[in-house]
Coordinates of C-alpha atoms in Angstrom, one line a residue:
Chain A
G29 CA 127.7 14.7 -16.8
D30 CA 123.9 14.2 -16.7
S31 CA 122.1 16.2 -14.0
V32 CA 118.7 17.6 -13.0
T33 CA 118.0 20.9 -11.3
Q34 CA 114.6 21.6 -9.8
M35 CA 113.2 24.5 -7.9
E36 CA 113.8 24.5 -4.2
G37 CA 110.9 24.2 -1.8
P38 CA 108.9 24.1 0.1
V39 CA 106.1 25.3 -2.0
T40 CA 103.0 26.2 0.0
L41 CA 99.7 26.6 -1.8
S42 CA 96.0 26.8 -0.9
E43 CA 93.7 24.1 -2.2
E44 CA 92.6 24.7 -5.8
A45 CA 95.6 26.8 -6.6
F46 CA 97.7 26.3 -9.8
L47 CA 100.9 24.5 -9.3
T48 CA 104.2 24.7 -11.3
I49 CA 107.4 23.0 -10.2
N50 CA 110.3 23.9 -12.5
C51 CA 112.8 21.3 -13.7
T52 CA 115.7 21.7 -16.1
Y53 CA 118.2 19.1 -17.1
T54 CA 121.6 18.6 -18.6
A55 CA 122.3 15.5 -20.6
T56 CA 123.9 14.4 -23.9
G57 CA 121.6 12.8 -26.4
Y58 CA 118.0 12.4 -25.8
P59 CA 117.1 11.3 -22.3
S60 CA 113.8 10.2 -21.0
L61 CA 112.3 12.4 -18.3
F62 CA 110.3 11.5 -15.3
W63 CA 108.5 12.9 -12.3
Y64 CA 108.4 10.8 -9.2
V65 CA 106.4 11.6 -6.0
Q66 CA 107.0 10.6 -2.5
Y67 CA 104.0 10.8 -0.1
P68 CA 104.6 11.0 3.6
G69 CA 105.8 7.6 4.9
E70 CA 105.8 6.0 1.5
G71 CA 108.4 5.1 -1.1
L72 CA 108.9 7.0 -4.3
Q73 CA 106.5 6.2 -7.1
L74 CA 106.3 7.2 -10.7
L75 CA 103.9 10.0 -11.4
L76 CA 104.5 10.6 -15.1
K77 CA 107.1 10.3 -17.9
A78 CA 108.0 11.5 -21.4
T79 CA 110.4 9.6 -23.6
K80 CA 111.0 12.1 -26.5
A81 CA 110.9 15.7 -27.3
D82 CA 107.4 17.4 -27.3
D83 CA 105.8 14.4 -25.5
K84 CA 103.4 15.3 -22.7
G85 CA 103.2 13.0 -19.7
S86 CA 100.1 13.2 -17.6
N87 CA 98.6 11.4 -14.6
K88 CA 96.2 12.3 -11.8
G89 CA 95.7 15.8 -13.2
F90 CA 99.4 16.5 -13.4
E91 CA 101.1 17.3 -16.7
A92 CA 104.7 17.9 -17.9
T93 CA 105.9 18.6 -21.4
Y94 CA 109.4 17.5 -22.6
R95 CA 110.9 20.8 -24.0
K96 CA 114.2 20.1 -25.7
E97 CA 114.8 23.6 -26.8
T98 CA 114.7 24.8 -23.2
T99 CA 115.9 21.5 -21.7
S100 CA 112.9 21.6 -19.3
F101 CA 110.2 19.3 -17.9
H102 CA 108.1 21.5 -15.7
L103 CA 105.4 19.9 -13.6
E104 CA 101.9 21.5 -13.6
K105 CA 98.5 21.0 -12.1
G106 CA 95.6 23.2 -12.5
S107 CA 94.0 22.7 -9.1
V108 CA 95.9 21.1 -6.3
Q109 CA 94.3 19.2 -3.4
V110 CA 95.5 18.6 0.1
S111 CA 96.2 15.0 -0.8
D112 CA 98.8 16.3 -3.3
S113 CA 101.1 17.3 -0.4
A114 CA 104.3 15.3 -1.0
V115 CA 107.8 15.6 -2.2
Y116 CA 108.2 15.7 -6.0
F117 CA 111.4 14.6 -7.8
C118 CA 112.3 15.3 -11.4
A119 CA 114.6 12.6 -13.0
L120 CA 116.2 11.7 -16.2
S121 CA 117.7 8.5 -17.7
R122 CA 119.4 8.0 -21.1
N123 CA 119.5 4.3 -21.1
F124 CA 117.4 3.2 -18.2
N125 CA 120.5 1.7 -16.5
K126 CA 121.0 4.8 -14.3
F127 CA 118.5 7.4 -13.3
Y128 CA 119.5 10.9 -12.2
F129 CA 117.2 12.6 -9.7
G130 CA 116.8 16.3 -8.7
S131 CA 116.9 17.3 -5.0
G132 CA 113.2 17.2 -4.7
T133 CA 110.5 19.9 -4.1
K134 CA 108.2 19.6 -1.1
L135 CA 104.7 20.7 -1.7
N136 CA 102.4 21.7 1.1
V137 CA 98.7 22.2 0.2
K138 CA 96.6 23.9 2.8
P139 CA 92.8 23.6 3.0
Chain B
D20 CA 102.3 -8.0 -6.1
T21 CA 103.7 -7.3 -2.7
G22 CA 106.0 -4.5 -3.8
V23 CA 109.7 -4.0 -3.1
S24 CA 110.5 -4.8 0.5
Q25 CA 113.6 -3.7 2.4
D26 CA 114.9 -5.0 5.7
P27 CA 115.6 -3.5 8.2
R28 CA 113.7 -0.3 8.2
H29 CA 116.1 1.3 10.5
K30 CA 119.7 0.5 11.5
I31 CA 121.8 2.2 14.1
T32 CA 125.4 1.2 14.3
K33 CA 128.7 2.4 15.7
R34 CA 131.5 3.7 13.5
G35 CA 133.7 0.9 12.3
Q36 CA 131.0 -1.8 12.4
N37 CA 129.8 -3.7 9.3
V38 CA 126.2 -3.6 8.3
T39 CA 124.1 -5.5 5.7
F40 CA 120.8 -4.6 4.2
R41 CA 118.4 -6.8 2.3
C42 CA 116.1 -6.0 -0.6
D43 CA 113.4 -8.3 -2.0
P44 CA 112.3 -6.9 -5.4
I45 CA 109.0 -7.6 -7.1
S46 CA 109.2 -11.2 -8.1
E47 CA 109.1 -10.9 -11.9
H48 CA 111.5 -7.9 -12.1
N49 CA 114.9 -8.8 -13.4
R50 CA 116.5 -5.4 -12.7
L51 CA 117.4 -4.3 -9.3
Y52 CA 118.9 -0.9 -8.3
W53 CA 120.5 0.5 -5.1
Y54 CA 120.3 4.3 -4.4
R55 CA 121.3 6.4 -1.5
Q56 CA 119.4 9.4 -0.3
T57 CA 120.6 12.0 2.2
L58 CA 118.3 14.6 3.8
G59 CA 117.2 17.2 1.4
Q60 CA 118.6 15.5 -1.6
G61 CA 117.3 13.2 -4.3
P62 CA 118.3 9.5 -4.7
E63 CA 121.8 9.0 -5.8
F64 CA 122.7 6.0 -8.0
L65 CA 125.0 3.3 -6.4
T66 CA 124.7 0.2 -8.5
Y67 CA 122.3 -2.0 -10.5
F68 CA 121.9 -5.6 -11.4
Q69 CA 120.4 -7.4 -14.4
N70 CA 119.4 -10.7 -12.9
E71 CA 122.5 -11.8 -10.9
A72 CA 125.0 -9.7 -12.9
Q73 CA 126.1 -6.4 -11.4
L74 CA 126.4 -4.3 -14.6
E75 CA 127.2 -0.9 -13.3
K76 CA 128.7 0.6 -10.1
S77 CA 128.9 4.3 -9.2
R78 CA 132.4 5.8 -8.7
L79 CA 130.9 7.1 -5.5
L80 CA 130.8 3.6 -4.2
S81 CA 134.0 3.0 -2.3
D82 CA 135.5 -0.4 -1.8
R83 CA 133.9 -0.6 1.6
F84 CA 130.6 -1.1 -0.2
S85 CA 129.6 -4.4 -1.8
A86 CA 126.4 -5.6 -3.3
E87 CA 125.3 -9.0 -4.4
R88 CA 122.3 -10.7 -6.0
P89 CA 123.3 -14.3 -6.0
K90 CA 120.3 -16.0 -7.5
G91 CA 118.9 -13.0 -9.4
S92 CA 116.2 -12.5 -6.8
F93 CA 116.9 -10.7 -3.5
S94 CA 119.9 -8.5 -3.1
T95 CA 122.2 -7.5 -0.2
L96 CA 124.2 -4.3 0.3
E97 CA 127.0 -4.5 2.8
I98 CA 129.0 -1.6 4.2
Q99 CA 132.2 -2.5 5.9
R100 CA 133.9 -0.3 8.5
T101 CA 131.0 2.2 8.5
E102 CA 131.8 5.9 8.8
Q103 CA 129.5 8.7 9.9
G104 CA 129.3 9.9 6.3
D105 CA 127.5 6.7 5.4
S106 CA 124.5 7.8 7.4
A107 CA 121.7 8.0 4.8
M108 CA 118.5 6.3 3.5
Y109 CA 119.4 3.4 1.3
L110 CA 116.8 2.7 -1.3
C111 CA 116.2 -0.3 -3.4
A112 CA 114.2 -0.3 -6.6
S113 CA 113.3 -2.9 -9.2
S114 CA 112.0 -2.9 -12.7
L115 CA 111.3 -5.0 -15.7
D116 CA 113.6 -4.8 -18.7
P117 CA 113.2 -1.4 -20.3
G118 CA 111.2 -1.1 -23.5
Q119 CA 107.5 -1.4 -24.3
G120 CA 106.7 1.1 -21.6
N121 CA 108.6 -0.6 -18.8
E122 CA 110.8 2.3 -17.9
K123 CA 109.4 2.6 -14.4
L124 CA 111.2 2.0 -11.1
F125 CA 109.4 0.5 -8.2
F126 CA 111.0 1.7 -4.9
G127 CA 111.0 0.2 -1.5
S128 CA 110.5 2.3 1.6
G129 CA 114.3 2.2 2.3
T130 CA 116.6 1.4 5.2
Q131 CA 117.6 4.4 7.3
L132 CA 121.2 4.0 8.5
S133 CA 122.6 6.0 11.4
V134 CA 126.3 5.7 12.2
L135 CA 127.2 7.0 15.6

């Protein structure tokens, strides 16, 4: 069945460091891929998405490229800030009826 | 746009009791989803509605769980004869119909259930 695997956390970085959070998926067909973020005390919110192979989603300095050949959708940011501290979830959906989420990666950014 | 609201925020109950949670989606959203999240895990799909019709239900959802959306607006999730394994965060999300860039879930803050 469909599933998402993402790197375990927590990931601890200093401010202005480069961030990569790995995400790989298993799905039949051509799913859409998403990154959701959950800030402390808040609900999950969409960070970025890509709906077809080779698409790059971007938002707030974060980027992820849909790589069908490696079934991956890694999240990157060139320079993290303390305010980026949150839990990040990779997700997929084939038909937007059901979304499959990874287990989440907690990011701690220290000043 | 007041966002997705869930009530209550926290619920503590004894094993064997029934509990009901409510979700109020964003007003113009015709899709409504219920997810369950346990500590250290991502949200797990339970069921979803298109207006008042419940179109899909996870096999993980035992017959103790029932969800309704009677008028296509708010939804309720009821758990009968609660078990300790039901302890989790229950999340509600809503969205517009997919297409034209609407493939985005708006989540509420969740209801944290603790079964003693």
